[in-house]
mmCIF file of C-alpha atoms in Angstrom:
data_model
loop_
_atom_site.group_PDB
_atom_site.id
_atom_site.type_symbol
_atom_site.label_atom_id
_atom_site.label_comp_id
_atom_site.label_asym_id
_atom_site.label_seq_id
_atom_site.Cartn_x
_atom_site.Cartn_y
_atom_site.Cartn_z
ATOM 1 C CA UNK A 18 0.000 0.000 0.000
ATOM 2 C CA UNK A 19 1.394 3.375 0.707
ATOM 3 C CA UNK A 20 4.860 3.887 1.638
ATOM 4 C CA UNK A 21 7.112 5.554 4.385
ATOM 5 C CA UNK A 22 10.652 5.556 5.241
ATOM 6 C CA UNK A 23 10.207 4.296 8.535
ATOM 7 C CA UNK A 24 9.840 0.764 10.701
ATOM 8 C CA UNK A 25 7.829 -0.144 14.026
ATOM 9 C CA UNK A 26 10.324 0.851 17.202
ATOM 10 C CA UNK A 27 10.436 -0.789 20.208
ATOM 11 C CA UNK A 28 8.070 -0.936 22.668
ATOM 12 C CA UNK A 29 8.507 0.889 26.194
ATOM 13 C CA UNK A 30 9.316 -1.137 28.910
ATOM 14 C CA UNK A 31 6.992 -0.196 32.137
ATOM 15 C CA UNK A 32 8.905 0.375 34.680
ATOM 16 C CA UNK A 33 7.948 -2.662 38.040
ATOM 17 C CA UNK A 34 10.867 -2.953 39.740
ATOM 18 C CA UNK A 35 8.816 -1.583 43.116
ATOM 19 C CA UNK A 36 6.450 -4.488 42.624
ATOM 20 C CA UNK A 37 8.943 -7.436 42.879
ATOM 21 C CA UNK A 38 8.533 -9.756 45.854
ATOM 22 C CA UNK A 39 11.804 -9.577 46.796
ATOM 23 C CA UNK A 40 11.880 -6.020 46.462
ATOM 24 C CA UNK A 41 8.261 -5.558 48.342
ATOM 25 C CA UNK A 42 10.237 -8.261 51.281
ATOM 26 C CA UNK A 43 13.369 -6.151 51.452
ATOM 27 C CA UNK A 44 11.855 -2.963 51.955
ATOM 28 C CA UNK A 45 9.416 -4.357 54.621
ATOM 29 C CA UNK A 46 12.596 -6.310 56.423
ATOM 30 C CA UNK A 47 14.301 -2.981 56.702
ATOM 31 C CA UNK A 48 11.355 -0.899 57.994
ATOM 32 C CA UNK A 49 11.189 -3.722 60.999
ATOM 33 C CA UNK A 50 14.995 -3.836 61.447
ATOM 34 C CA UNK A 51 14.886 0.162 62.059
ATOM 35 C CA UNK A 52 12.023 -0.565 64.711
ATOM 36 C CA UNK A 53 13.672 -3.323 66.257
ATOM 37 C CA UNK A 54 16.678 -1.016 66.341
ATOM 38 C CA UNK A 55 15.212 1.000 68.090
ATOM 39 C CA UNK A 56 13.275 -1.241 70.770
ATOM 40 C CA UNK A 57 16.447 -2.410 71.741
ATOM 41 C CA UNK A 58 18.470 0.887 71.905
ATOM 42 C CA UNK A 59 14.967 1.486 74.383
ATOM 43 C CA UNK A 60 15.503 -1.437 76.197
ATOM 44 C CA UNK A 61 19.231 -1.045 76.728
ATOM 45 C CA UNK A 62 19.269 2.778 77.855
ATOM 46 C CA UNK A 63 15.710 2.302 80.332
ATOM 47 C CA UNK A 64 17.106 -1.209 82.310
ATOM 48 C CA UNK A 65 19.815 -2.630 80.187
ATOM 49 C CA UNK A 66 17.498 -5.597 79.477
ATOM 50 C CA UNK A 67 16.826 -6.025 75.839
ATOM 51 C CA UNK A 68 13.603 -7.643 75.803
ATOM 52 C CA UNK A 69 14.086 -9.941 72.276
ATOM 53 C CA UNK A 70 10.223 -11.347 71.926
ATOM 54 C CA UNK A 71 8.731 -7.911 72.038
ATOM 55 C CA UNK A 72 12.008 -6.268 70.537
ATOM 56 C CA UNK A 73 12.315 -8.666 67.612
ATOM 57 C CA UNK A 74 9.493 -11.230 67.230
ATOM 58 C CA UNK A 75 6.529 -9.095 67.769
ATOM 59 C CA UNK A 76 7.980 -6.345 65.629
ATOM 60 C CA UNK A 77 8.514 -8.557 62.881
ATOM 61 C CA UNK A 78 5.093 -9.638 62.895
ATOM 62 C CA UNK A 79 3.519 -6.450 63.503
ATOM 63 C CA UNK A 80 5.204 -5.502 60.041
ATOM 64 C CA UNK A 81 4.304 -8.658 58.722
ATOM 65 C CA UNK A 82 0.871 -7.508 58.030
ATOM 66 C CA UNK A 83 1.690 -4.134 56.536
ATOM 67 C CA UNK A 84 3.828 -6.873 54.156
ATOM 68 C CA UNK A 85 1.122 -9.006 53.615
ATOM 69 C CA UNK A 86 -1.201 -5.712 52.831
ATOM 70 C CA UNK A 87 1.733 -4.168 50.011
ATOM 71 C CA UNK A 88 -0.334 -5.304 46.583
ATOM 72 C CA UNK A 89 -3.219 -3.432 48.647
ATOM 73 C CA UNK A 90 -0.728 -0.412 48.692
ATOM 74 C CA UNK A 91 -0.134 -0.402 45.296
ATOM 75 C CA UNK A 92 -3.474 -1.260 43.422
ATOM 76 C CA UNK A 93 -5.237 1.577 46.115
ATOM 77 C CA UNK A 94 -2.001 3.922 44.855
ATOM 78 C CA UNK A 95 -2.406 3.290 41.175
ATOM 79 C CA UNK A 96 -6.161 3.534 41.047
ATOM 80 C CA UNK A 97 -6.258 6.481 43.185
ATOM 81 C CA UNK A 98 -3.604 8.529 42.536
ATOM 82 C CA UNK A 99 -4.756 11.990 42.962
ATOM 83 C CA UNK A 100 -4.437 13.082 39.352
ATOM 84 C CA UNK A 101 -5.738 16.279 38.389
ATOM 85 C CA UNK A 102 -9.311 15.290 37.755
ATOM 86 C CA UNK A 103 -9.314 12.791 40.161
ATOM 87 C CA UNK A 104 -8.155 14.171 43.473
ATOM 88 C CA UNK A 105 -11.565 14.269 45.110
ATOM 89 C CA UNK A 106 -12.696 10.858 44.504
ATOM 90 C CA UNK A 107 -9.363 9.776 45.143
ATOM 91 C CA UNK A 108 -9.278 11.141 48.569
ATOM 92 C CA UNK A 109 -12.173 9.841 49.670
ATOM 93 C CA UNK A 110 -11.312 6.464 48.225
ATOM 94 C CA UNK A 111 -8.611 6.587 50.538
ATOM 95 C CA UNK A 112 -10.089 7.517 53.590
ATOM 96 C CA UNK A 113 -12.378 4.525 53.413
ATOM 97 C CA UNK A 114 -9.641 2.114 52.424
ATOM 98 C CA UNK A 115 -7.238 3.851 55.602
ATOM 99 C CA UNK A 116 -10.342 3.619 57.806
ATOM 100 C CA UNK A 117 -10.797 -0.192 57.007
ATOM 101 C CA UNK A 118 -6.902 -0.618 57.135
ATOM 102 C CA UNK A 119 -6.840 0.338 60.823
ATOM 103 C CA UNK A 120 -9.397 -1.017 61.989
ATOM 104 C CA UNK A 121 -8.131 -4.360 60.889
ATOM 105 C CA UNK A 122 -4.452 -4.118 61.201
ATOM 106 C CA UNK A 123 -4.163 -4.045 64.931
ATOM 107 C CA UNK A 124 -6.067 -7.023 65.307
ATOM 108 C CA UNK A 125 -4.387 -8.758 62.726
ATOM 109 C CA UNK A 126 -1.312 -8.178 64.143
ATOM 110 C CA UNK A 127 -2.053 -8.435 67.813
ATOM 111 C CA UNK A 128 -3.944 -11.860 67.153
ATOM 112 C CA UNK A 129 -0.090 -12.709 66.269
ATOM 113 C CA UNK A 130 1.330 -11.712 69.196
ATOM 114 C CA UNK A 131 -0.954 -13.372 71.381
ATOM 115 C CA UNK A 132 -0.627 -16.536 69.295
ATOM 116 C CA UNK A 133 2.877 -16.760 69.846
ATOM 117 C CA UNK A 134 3.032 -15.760 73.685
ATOM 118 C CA UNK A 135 0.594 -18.568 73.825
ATOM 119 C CA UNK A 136 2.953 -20.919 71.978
ATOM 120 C CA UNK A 137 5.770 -20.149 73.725
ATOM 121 C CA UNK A 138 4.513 -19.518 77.389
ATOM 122 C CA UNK A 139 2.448 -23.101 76.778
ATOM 123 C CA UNK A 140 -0.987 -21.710 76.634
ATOM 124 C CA UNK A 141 -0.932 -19.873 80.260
ATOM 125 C CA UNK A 142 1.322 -17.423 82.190
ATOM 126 C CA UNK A 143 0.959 -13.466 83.410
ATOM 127 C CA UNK A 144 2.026 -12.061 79.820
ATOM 128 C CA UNK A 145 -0.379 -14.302 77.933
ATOM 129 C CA UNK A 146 -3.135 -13.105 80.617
ATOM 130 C CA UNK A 147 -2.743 -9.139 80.287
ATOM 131 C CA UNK A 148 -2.041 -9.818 76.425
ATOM 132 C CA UNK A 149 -5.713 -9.174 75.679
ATOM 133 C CA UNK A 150 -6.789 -6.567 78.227
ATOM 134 C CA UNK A 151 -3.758 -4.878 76.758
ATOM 135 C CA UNK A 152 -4.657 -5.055 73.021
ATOM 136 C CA UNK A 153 -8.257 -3.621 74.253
ATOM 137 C CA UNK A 154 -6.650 -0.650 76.436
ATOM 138 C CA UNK A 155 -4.200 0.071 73.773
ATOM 139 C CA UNK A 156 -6.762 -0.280 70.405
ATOM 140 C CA UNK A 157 -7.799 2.941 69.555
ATOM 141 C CA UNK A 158 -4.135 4.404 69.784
ATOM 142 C CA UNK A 159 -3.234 1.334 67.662
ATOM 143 C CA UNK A 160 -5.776 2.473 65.166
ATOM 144 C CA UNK A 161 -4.977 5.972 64.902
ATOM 145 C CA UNK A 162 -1.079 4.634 64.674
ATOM 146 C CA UNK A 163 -2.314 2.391 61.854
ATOM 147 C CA UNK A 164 -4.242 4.904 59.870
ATOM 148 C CA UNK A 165 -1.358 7.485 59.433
ATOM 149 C CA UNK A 166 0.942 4.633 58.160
ATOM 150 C CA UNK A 167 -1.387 3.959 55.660
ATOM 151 C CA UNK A 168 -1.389 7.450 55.030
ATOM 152 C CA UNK A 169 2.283 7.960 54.785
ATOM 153 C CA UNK A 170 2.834 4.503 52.924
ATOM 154 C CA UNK A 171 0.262 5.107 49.897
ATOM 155 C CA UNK A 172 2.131 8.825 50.067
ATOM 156 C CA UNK A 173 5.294 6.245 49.241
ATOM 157 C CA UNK A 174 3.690 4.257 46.834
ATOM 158 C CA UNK A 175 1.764 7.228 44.555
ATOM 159 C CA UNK A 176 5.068 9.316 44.491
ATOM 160 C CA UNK A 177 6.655 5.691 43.066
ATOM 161 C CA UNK A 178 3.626 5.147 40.751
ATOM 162 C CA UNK A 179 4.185 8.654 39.648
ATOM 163 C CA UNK A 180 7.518 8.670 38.448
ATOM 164 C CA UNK A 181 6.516 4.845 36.849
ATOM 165 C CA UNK A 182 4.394 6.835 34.917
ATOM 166 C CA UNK A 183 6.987 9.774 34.733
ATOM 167 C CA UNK A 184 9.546 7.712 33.136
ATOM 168 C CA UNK A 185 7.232 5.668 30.745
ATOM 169 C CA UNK A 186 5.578 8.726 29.447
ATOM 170 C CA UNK A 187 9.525 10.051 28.820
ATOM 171 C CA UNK A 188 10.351 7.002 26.566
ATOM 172 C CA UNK A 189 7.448 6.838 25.213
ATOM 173 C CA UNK A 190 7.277 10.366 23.913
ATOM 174 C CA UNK A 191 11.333 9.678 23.156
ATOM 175 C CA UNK A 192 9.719 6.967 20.582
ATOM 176 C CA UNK A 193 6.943 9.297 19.428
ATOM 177 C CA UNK A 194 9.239 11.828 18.385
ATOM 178 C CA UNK A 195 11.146 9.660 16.152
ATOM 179 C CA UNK A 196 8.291 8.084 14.537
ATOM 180 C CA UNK A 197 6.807 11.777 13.735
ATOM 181 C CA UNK A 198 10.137 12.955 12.388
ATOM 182 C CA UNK A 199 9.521 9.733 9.763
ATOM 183 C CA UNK A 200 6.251 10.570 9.343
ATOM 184 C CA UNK A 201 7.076 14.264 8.792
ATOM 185 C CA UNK A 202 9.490 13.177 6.293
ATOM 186 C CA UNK A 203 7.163 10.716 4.707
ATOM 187 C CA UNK A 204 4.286 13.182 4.068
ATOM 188 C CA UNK A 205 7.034 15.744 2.843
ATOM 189 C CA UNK A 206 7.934 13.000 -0.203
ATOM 190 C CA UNK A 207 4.393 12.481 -0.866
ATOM 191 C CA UNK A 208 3.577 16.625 -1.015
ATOM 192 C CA UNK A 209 6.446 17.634 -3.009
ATOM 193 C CA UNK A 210 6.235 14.217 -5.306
ATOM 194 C CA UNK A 211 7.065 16.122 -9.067
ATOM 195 C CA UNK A 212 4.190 13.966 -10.456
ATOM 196 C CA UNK A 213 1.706 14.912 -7.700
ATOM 197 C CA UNK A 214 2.596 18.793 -8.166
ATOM 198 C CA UNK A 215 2.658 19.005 -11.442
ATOM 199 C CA UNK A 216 -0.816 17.412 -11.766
ATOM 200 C CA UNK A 217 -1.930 20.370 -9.121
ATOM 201 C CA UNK A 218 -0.300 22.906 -11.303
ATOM 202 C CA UNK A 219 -1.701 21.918 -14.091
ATOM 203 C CA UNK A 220 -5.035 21.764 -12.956
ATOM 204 C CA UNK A 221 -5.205 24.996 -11.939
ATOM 205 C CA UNK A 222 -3.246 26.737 -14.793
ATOM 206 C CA UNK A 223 -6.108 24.968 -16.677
ATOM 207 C CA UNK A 224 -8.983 26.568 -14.193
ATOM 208 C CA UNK A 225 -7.136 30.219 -14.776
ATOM 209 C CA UNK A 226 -8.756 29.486 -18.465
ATOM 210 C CA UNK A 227 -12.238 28.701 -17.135
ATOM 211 C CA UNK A 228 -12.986 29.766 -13.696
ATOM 212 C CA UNK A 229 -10.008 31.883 -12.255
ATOM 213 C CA UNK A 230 -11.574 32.195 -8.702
ATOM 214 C CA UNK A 231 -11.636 28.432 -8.419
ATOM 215 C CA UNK A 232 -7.914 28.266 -10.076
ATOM 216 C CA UNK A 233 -7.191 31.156 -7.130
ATOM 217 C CA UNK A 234 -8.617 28.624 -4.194
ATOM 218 C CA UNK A 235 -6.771 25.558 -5.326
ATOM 219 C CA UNK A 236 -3.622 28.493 -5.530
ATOM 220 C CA UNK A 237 -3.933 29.052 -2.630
ATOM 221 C CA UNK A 238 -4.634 25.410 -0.841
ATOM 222 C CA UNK A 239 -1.372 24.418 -2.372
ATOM 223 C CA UNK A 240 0.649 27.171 -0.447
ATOM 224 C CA UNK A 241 -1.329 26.567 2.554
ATOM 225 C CA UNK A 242 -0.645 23.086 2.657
ATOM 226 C CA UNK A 243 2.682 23.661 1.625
ATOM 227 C CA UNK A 244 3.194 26.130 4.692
ATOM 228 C CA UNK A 245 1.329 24.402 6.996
ATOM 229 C CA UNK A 246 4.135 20.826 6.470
ATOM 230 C CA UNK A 247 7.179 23.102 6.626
ATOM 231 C CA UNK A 248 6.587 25.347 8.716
ATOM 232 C CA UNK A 249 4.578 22.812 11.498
ATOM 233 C CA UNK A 250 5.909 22.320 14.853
ATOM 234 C CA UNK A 251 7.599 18.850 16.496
ATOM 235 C CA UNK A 252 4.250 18.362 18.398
ATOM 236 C CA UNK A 253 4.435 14.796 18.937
ATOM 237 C CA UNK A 254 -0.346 15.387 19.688
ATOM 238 C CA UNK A 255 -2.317 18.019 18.074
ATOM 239 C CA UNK A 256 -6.019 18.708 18.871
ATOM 240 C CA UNK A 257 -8.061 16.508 16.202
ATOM 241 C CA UNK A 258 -9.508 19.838 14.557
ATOM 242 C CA UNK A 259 -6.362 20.393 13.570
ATOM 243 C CA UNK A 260 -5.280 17.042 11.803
ATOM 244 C CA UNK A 261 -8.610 17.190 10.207
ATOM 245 C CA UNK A 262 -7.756 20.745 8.760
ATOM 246 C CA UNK A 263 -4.475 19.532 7.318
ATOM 247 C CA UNK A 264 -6.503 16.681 6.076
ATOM 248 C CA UNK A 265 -8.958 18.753 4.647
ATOM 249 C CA UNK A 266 -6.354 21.351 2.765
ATOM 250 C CA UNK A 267 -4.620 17.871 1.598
ATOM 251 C CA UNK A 268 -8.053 16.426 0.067
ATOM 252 C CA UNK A 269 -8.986 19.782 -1.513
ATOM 253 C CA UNK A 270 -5.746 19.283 -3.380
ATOM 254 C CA UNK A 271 -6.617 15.752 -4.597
ATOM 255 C CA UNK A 272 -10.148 16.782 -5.597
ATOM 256 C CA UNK A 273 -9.089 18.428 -8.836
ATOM 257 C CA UNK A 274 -7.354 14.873 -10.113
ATOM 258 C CA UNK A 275 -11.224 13.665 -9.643
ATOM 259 C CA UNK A 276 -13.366 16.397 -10.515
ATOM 260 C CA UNK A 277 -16.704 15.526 -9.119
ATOM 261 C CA UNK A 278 -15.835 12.519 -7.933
ATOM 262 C CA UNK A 279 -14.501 12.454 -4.757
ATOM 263 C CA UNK A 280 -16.924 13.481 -1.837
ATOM 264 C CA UNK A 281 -15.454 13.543 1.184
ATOM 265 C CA UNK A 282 -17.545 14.130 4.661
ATOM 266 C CA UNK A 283 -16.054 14.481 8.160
ATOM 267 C CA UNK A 284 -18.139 13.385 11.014
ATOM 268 C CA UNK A 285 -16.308 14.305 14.320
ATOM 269 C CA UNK A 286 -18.642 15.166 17.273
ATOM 270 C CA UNK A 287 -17.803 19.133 18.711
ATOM 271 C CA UNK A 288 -17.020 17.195 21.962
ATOM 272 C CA UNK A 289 -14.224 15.311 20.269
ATOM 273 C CA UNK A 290 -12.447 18.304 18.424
ATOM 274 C CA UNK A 291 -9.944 18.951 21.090
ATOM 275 C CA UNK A 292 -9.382 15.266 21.957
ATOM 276 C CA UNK A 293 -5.579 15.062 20.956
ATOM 277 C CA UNK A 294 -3.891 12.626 18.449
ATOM 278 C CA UNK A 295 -0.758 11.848 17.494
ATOM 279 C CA UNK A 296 0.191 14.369 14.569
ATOM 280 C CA UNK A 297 -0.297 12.812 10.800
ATOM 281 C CA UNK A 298 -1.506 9.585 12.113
ATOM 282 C CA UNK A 299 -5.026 9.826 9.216
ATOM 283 C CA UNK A 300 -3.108 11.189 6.368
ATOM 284 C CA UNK A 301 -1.988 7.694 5.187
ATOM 285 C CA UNK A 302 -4.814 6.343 5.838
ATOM 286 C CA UNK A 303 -6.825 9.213 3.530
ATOM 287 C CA UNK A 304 -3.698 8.442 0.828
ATOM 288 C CA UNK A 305 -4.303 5.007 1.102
ATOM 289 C CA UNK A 306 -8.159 5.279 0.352
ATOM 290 C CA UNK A 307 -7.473 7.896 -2.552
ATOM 291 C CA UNK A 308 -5.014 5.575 -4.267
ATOM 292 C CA UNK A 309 -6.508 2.407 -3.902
ATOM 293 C CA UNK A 310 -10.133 2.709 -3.810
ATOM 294 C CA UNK A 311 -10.339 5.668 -6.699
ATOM 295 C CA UNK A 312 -8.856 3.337 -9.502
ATOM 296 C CA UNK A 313 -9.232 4.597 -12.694
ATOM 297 C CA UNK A 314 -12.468 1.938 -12.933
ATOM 298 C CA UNK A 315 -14.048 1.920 -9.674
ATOM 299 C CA UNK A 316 -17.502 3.922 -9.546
ATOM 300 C CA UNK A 317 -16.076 5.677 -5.746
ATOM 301 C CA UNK A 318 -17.472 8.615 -4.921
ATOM 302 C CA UNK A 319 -17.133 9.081 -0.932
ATOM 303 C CA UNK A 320 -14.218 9.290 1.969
ATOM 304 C CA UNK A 321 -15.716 9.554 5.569
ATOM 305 C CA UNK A 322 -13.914 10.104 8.350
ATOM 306 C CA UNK A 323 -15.333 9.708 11.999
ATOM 307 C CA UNK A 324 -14.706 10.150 15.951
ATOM 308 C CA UNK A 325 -16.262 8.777 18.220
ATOM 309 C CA UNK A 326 -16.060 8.193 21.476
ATOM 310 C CA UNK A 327 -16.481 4.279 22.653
ATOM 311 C CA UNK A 328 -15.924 3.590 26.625
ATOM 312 C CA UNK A 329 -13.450 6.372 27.485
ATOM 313 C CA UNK A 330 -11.587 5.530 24.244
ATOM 314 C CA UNK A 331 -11.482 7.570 20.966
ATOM 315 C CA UNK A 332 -12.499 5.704 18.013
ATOM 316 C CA UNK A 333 -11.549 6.926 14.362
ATOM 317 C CA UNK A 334 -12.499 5.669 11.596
ATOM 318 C CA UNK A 335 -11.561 6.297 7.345
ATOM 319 C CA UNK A 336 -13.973 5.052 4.978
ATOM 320 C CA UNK A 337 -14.599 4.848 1.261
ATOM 321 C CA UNK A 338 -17.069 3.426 -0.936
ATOM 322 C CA UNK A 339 -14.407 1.965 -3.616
ATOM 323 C CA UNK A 340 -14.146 -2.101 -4.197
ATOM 324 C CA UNK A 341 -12.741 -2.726 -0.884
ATOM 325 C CA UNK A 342 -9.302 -5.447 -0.311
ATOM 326 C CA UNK A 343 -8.672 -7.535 -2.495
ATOM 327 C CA UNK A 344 -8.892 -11.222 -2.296
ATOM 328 C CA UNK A 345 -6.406 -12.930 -0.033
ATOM 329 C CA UNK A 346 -5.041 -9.445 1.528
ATOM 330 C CA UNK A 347 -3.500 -9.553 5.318
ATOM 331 C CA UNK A 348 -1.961 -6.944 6.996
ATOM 332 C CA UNK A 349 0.806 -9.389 7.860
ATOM 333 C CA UNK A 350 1.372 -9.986 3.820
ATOM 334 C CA UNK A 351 -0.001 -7.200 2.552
ATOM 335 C CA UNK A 352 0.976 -4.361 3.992
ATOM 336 C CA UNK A 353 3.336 -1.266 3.137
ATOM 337 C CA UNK A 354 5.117 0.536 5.537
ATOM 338 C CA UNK A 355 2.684 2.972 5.483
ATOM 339 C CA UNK A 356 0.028 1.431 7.589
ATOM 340 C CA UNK A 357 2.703 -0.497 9.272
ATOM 341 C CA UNK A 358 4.027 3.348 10.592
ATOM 342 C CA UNK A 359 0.469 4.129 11.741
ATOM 343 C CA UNK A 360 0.033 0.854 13.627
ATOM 344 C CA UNK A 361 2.828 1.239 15.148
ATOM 345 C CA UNK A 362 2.122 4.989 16.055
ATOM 346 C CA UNK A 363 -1.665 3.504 17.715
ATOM 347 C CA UNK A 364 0.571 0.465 19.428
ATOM 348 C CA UNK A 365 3.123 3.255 21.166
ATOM 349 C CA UNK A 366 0.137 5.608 22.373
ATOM 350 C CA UNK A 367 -1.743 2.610 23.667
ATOM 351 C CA UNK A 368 1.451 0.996 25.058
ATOM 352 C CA UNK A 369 0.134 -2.146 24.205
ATOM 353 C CA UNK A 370 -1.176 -4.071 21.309
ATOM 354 C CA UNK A 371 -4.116 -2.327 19.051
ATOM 355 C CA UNK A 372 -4.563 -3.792 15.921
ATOM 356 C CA UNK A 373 -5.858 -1.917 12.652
ATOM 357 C CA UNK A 374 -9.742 -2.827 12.255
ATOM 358 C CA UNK A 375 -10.072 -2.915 8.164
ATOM 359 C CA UNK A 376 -13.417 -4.112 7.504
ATOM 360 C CA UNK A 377 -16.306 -3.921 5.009
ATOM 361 C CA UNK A 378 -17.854 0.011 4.808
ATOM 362 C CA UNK A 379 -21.758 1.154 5.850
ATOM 363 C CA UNK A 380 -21.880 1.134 1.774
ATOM 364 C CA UNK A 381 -19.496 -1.139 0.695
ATOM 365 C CA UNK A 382 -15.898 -0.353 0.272
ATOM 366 C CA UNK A 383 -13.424 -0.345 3.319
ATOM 367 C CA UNK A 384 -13.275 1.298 6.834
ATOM 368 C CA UNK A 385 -10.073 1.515 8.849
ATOM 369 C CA UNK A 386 -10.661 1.782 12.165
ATOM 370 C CA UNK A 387 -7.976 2.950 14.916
ATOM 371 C CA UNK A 388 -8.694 3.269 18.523
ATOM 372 C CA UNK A 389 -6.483 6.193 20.943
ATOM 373 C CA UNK A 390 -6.576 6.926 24.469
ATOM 374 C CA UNK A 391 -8.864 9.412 25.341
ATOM 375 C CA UNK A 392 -7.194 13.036 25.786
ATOM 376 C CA UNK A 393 -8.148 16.034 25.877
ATOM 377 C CA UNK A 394 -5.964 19.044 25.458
ATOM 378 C CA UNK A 395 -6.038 22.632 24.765
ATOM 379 C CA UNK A 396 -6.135 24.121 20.641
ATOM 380 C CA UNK A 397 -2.690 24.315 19.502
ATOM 381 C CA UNK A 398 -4.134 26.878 16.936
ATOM 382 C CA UNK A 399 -4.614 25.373 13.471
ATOM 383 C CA UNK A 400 -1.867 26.767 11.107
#
């Protein structure tokens, strides 16, 4: 199909070192080892007894459940991360998680405690008989101890989620920046093609004959489309009203090779014109349409594109009413670099696996269909 100078990069890697296990047990085994540190500096400097169960065993199992509670953490931390947007809901997400969290962390971890004094005092003794009135004189302190842990541990674990996110957003963009500088280049080739300008030209040296104020408007699409690749920032998004102007100047060119023939309708709800895209990504799609389903025998008349918005995604689509594949076509086989470049470009902004839709049109012919992460940005300005 169409072609472009560039090839699918690599994929980039989320960063998940934090969620290890043996990362999640190290961490935890130092956080005890600094309290039982400190129990025993206590212990030394108040009688010069070190008191080991309480010093060392109970400590480690009081941590043991704050261990145990980590993929808690980090799904609570990740979900609710107090994104702009999001900072109310997340906030009370979190109070009702904390709330829960303290209420049933002291009993989980005093129910260990008593378990062992019971195992290793044989079931009866003084310290396994106050262990219990203790845990109830001592449970609402416990609580409030246990809710501002939770608060200062998801504090932890949404600053680490954040510069996750930090960091994959950096190579990400890294690899979006390359694939537009192809792209850029790509579209260049195709715009300043000899054959493709000379057929412009001509046309409207032809329409100076006729009908000079339509030769003056094609004139004038040519600079502006002209202006509008060279001159164009590095934006690795742009608003969608913006890649549907360029599309628009680009199609008003291609008109005059078809006369009357080529129709072409955009269908993008006003809720949807500031959603952001990555820059160029319908232009080869458009090209490919033009080129293969306007053949100099097919009865096409019509290119639609759409938006829409599907669950929280954006949806786009490119349509024509031409004679659709051809028999036996794949995208594995069959496909140029082109559309390999713009599923590539969908793969990186999803940062997973999204695979070209190309089925049959609502009138025959074929519609591409891409799906983007929902974003919405402010207008760049459309050049």
């Amino acid at each position: 199909m169409t072609s472009a100078a560039t090839s699918e990069p690599p994929r980039a890697p989320p960063v998940r070192a934090f969620r290890r296990p043996s990362v999640i047990a190290l961490v935890w085994v130092v956080v005890a080892g600094v309290f039982v540190a400190q129990n025993i500096a206590e212990g030394r400097s108040q009688s010069g007894v070190v008191p080991w169960l309480p010093a060392l065993w109970f400590e480690l199992e009081y941590w043991l459940v704050f261990a145990l509670c980590t993929p808690f953490f980090l799904r609570m931390a990740r979900q609710f991360n107090f994104t702009e947007g999001t900072r109310r809901r997340s906030l009370l997400a979190h109070l009702c998680a904390g709330a829960v969290f303290a209420v049933v962390q002291p009993v989980a971890a005093e129910g260990l405690n008593y378990a062992t004094l019971f195992v290793i005092d044989g079931g009866a003794g003084p310290r396994v008989d106050r262990a219990l009135p203790n845990a109830i004189h001592f449970y609402p302190a416990l609580v409030i101890i246990a809710l501002w842990k939770y608060a200062v541990i998801i504090g932890i674990c949404c600053g680490f989620e954040y510069y996750r996110r930090l960091k994959d957003s950096g190579i990400r963009n890294a690899m979006l920046e390359a694939q537009l500088a192809a792209s850029e280049l790509r579209s260049l080739k195709m715009q300043l093609h000899p054959h493709f300008l000379f057929n412009a030209l001509h046309s409207a040296a032809m329409l100076t004959l006729i009908e000079p104020a339509r030769a003056h408007r094609v004139l004038v699409q040519i600079g502006e489309l002209l202006r509008t690749t060279l001159t164009s920032s590095s934006a690795i998004e742009v608003p969608l009203v913006e890649e549907i102007a360029f599309l628009d100047r680009y199609l008003g060119i291609e008109r005059l090779r078809f006369e009357d023939r080529l129709t072409v309708c955009f269908e993008v709800p006003e809720e949807l014109e500031r959603a952001l895209i990555p820059s160029l990504i319908l232009q080869p799609l458009v090209e490919n349409a033009i080129h293969h389903g306007f053949s100099a025998d097919s009865a096409a008349r019509r290119i639609t594109v759409r938006a829409a918005e599907r669950e929280e995604r954006l949806e786009l689509e490119v349509e024509d009413d031409g004679a659709g594949l051809p028999n036996g076509w794949t995208f594995g086989s069959s496909a140029g670099t082109g559309l390999s470049n713009v599923q590539a470009r969908v793969d990186l902004a999803n940062t997973g696996s999204h695979p070209l839709v190309f089925g049959p049109g609502r009138a025959g012919g074929l519609c591409v269909r891409l799906v983007l992460p929902l974003r919405r940005g402010d207008m760049a300005g459309v050049a």
